[in-house]
Coordinates of C-alpha atoms in Angstrom, one line a residue:
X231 CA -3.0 1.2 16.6
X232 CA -3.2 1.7 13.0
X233 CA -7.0 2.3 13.1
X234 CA -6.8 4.9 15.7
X235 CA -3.8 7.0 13.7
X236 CA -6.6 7.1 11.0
X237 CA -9.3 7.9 12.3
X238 CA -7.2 10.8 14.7
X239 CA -6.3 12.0 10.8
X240 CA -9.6 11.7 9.4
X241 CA -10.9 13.8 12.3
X242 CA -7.7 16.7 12.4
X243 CA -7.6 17.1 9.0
X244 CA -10.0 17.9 5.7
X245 CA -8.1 15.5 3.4
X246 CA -8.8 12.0 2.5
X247 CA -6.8 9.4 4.8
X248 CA -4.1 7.1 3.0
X249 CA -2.8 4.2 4.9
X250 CA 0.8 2.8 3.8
X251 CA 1.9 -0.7 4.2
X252 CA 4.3 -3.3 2.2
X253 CA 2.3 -6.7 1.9
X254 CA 4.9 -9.1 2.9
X255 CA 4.8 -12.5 4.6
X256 CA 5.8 -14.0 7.6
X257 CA 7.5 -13.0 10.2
X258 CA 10.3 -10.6 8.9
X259 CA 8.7 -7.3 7.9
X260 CA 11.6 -4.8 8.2
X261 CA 14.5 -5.3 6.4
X262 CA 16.8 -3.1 3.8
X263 CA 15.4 -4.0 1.2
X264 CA 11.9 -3.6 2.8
X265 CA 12.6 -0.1 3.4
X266 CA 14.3 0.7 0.2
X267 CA 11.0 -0.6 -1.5
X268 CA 9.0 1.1 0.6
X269 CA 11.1 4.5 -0.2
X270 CA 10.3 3.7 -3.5
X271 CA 6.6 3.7 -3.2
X272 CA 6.6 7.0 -1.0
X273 CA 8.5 8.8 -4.1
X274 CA 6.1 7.4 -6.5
X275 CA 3.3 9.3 -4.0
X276 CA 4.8 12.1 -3.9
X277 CA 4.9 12.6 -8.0
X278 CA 1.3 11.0 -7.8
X279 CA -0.6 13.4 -5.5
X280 CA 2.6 16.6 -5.4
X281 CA 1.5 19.5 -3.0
X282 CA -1.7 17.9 -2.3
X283 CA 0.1 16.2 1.2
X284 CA -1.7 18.0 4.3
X285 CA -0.3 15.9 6.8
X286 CA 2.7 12.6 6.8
X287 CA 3.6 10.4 9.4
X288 CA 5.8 7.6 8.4
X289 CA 7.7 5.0 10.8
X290 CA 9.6 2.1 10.8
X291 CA 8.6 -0.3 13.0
X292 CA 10.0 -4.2 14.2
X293 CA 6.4 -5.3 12.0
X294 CA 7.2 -3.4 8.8
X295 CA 7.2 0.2 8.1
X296 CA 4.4 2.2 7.5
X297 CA 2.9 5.6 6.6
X298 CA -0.5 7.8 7.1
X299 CA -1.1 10.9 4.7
X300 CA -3.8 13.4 5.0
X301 CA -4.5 14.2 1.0
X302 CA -6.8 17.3 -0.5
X303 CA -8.2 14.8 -3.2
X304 CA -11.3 12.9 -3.7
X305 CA -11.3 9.4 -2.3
X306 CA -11.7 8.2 -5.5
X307 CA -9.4 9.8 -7.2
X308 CA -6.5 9.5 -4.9
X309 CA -7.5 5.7 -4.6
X310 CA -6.9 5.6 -8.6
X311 CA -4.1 7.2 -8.5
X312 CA -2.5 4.9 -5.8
X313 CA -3.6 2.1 -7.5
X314 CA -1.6 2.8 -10.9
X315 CA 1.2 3.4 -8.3
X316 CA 0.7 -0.6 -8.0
X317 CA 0.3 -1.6 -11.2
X318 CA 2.7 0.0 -12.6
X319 CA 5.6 0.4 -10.2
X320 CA 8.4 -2.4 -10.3
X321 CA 8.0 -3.1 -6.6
X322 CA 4.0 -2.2 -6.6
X323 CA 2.5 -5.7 -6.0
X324 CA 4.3 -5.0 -3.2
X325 CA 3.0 -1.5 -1.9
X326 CA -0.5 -1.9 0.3
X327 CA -2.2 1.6 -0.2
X328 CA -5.3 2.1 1.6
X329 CA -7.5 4.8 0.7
X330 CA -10.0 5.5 3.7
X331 CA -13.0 7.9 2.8
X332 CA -14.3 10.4 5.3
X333 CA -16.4 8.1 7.6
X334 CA -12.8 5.9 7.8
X335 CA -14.4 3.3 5.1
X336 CA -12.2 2.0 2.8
X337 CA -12.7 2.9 -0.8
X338 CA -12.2 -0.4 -2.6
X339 CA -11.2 -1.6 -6.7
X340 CA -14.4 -3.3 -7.5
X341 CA -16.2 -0.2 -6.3
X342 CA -14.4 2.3 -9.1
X343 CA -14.3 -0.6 -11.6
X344 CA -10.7 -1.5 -11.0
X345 CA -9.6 -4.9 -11.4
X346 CA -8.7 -6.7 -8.2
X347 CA -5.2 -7.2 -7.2
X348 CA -3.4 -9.7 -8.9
X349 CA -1.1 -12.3 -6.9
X350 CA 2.4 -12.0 -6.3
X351 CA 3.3 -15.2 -8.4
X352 CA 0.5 -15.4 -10.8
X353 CA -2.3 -13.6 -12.3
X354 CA -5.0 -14.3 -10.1
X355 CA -6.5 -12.3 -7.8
X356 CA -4.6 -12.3 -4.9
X357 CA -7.3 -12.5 -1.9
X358 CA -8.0 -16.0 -3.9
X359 CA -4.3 -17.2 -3.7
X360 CA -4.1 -16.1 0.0
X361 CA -7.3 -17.9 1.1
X362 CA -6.1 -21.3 -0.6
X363 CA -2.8 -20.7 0.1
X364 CA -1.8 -21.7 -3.5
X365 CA 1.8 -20.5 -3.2
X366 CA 3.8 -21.6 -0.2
X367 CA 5.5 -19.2 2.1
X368 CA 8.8 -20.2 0.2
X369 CA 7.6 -19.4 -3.0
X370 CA 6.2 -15.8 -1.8
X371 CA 9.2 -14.8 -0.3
X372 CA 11.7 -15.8 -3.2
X373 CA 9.3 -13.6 -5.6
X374 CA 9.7 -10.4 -3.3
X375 CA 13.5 -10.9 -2.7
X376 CA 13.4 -11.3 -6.8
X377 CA 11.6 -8.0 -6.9
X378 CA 13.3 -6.0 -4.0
X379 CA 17.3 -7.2 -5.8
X380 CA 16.5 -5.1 -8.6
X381 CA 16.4 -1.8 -5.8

């Protein structure tokens, strides 16, 4: 479903598609706190990329909420942008956003020189904590509820 609402943006619109997701595991995905977090990353967007919006659709769904933006910047620049939204925001680690360039391919760190995404618990890169499950499910979910308590 997600992949059709962006490529149905990539093809209305003449902006530069942003996918909008929390990374949170297991099974509960929508919560208070959730949403407050995720509130959180939409305001830092807004200061991030102003009156560049074309297009929002945000929901809040059983698996977590999520948003799609049509933005008049550069893939690369908005991808940037977004991702000094996750460095540098409190709850950033938690924020998932996806920066799809015209042809709906993503526009990744390593290509723009970024470093990857650091894991929730400790400063590896998180795709290598996730494939050898270094932190248990436990662990993971006491972090975010450290991080979401300060909301």
């Amino acid at each position: 479903m997600r992949r059709k609402i962006q490529d149905e943006i990539l093809d209305r619109f003449n902006g530069t598609c942003l996918s909008y997701t929390l990374n949170i595991p297991g099974s509960v995905k929508d919560s208070a706190a959730f949403r407050a977090a995720f509130r959180k990353g939409l305001d830092q967007l807004n200061i991030a990329v102003g009156n560049r919006i074309l297009y929002a659709y945000i929901r809040f769904l059983r698996t977590g909420p999520e948003a799609f933006f049509s933005i008049e910047l550069a893939p690369e620049e908005l991808k940037k942008r977004t991702v000094e939204i996750e460095e540098s925001h409190p709850c950033g680690r938690l924020f998932d956003m996806d920066v799809l360039a015209v042809r709906g391919n993503p526009v990744s760190r390593e290509e723009l020189g970024l470093p990857r995404r650091k894991c929730l618990i400790c400063d590896n890169p998180a795709p290598l904590c996730a494939r050898n499950r270094t932190h248990s499910l436990g662990e993971l979910l006491e972090r975010i509820d450290s991080i979401t308590g300060n909301i």
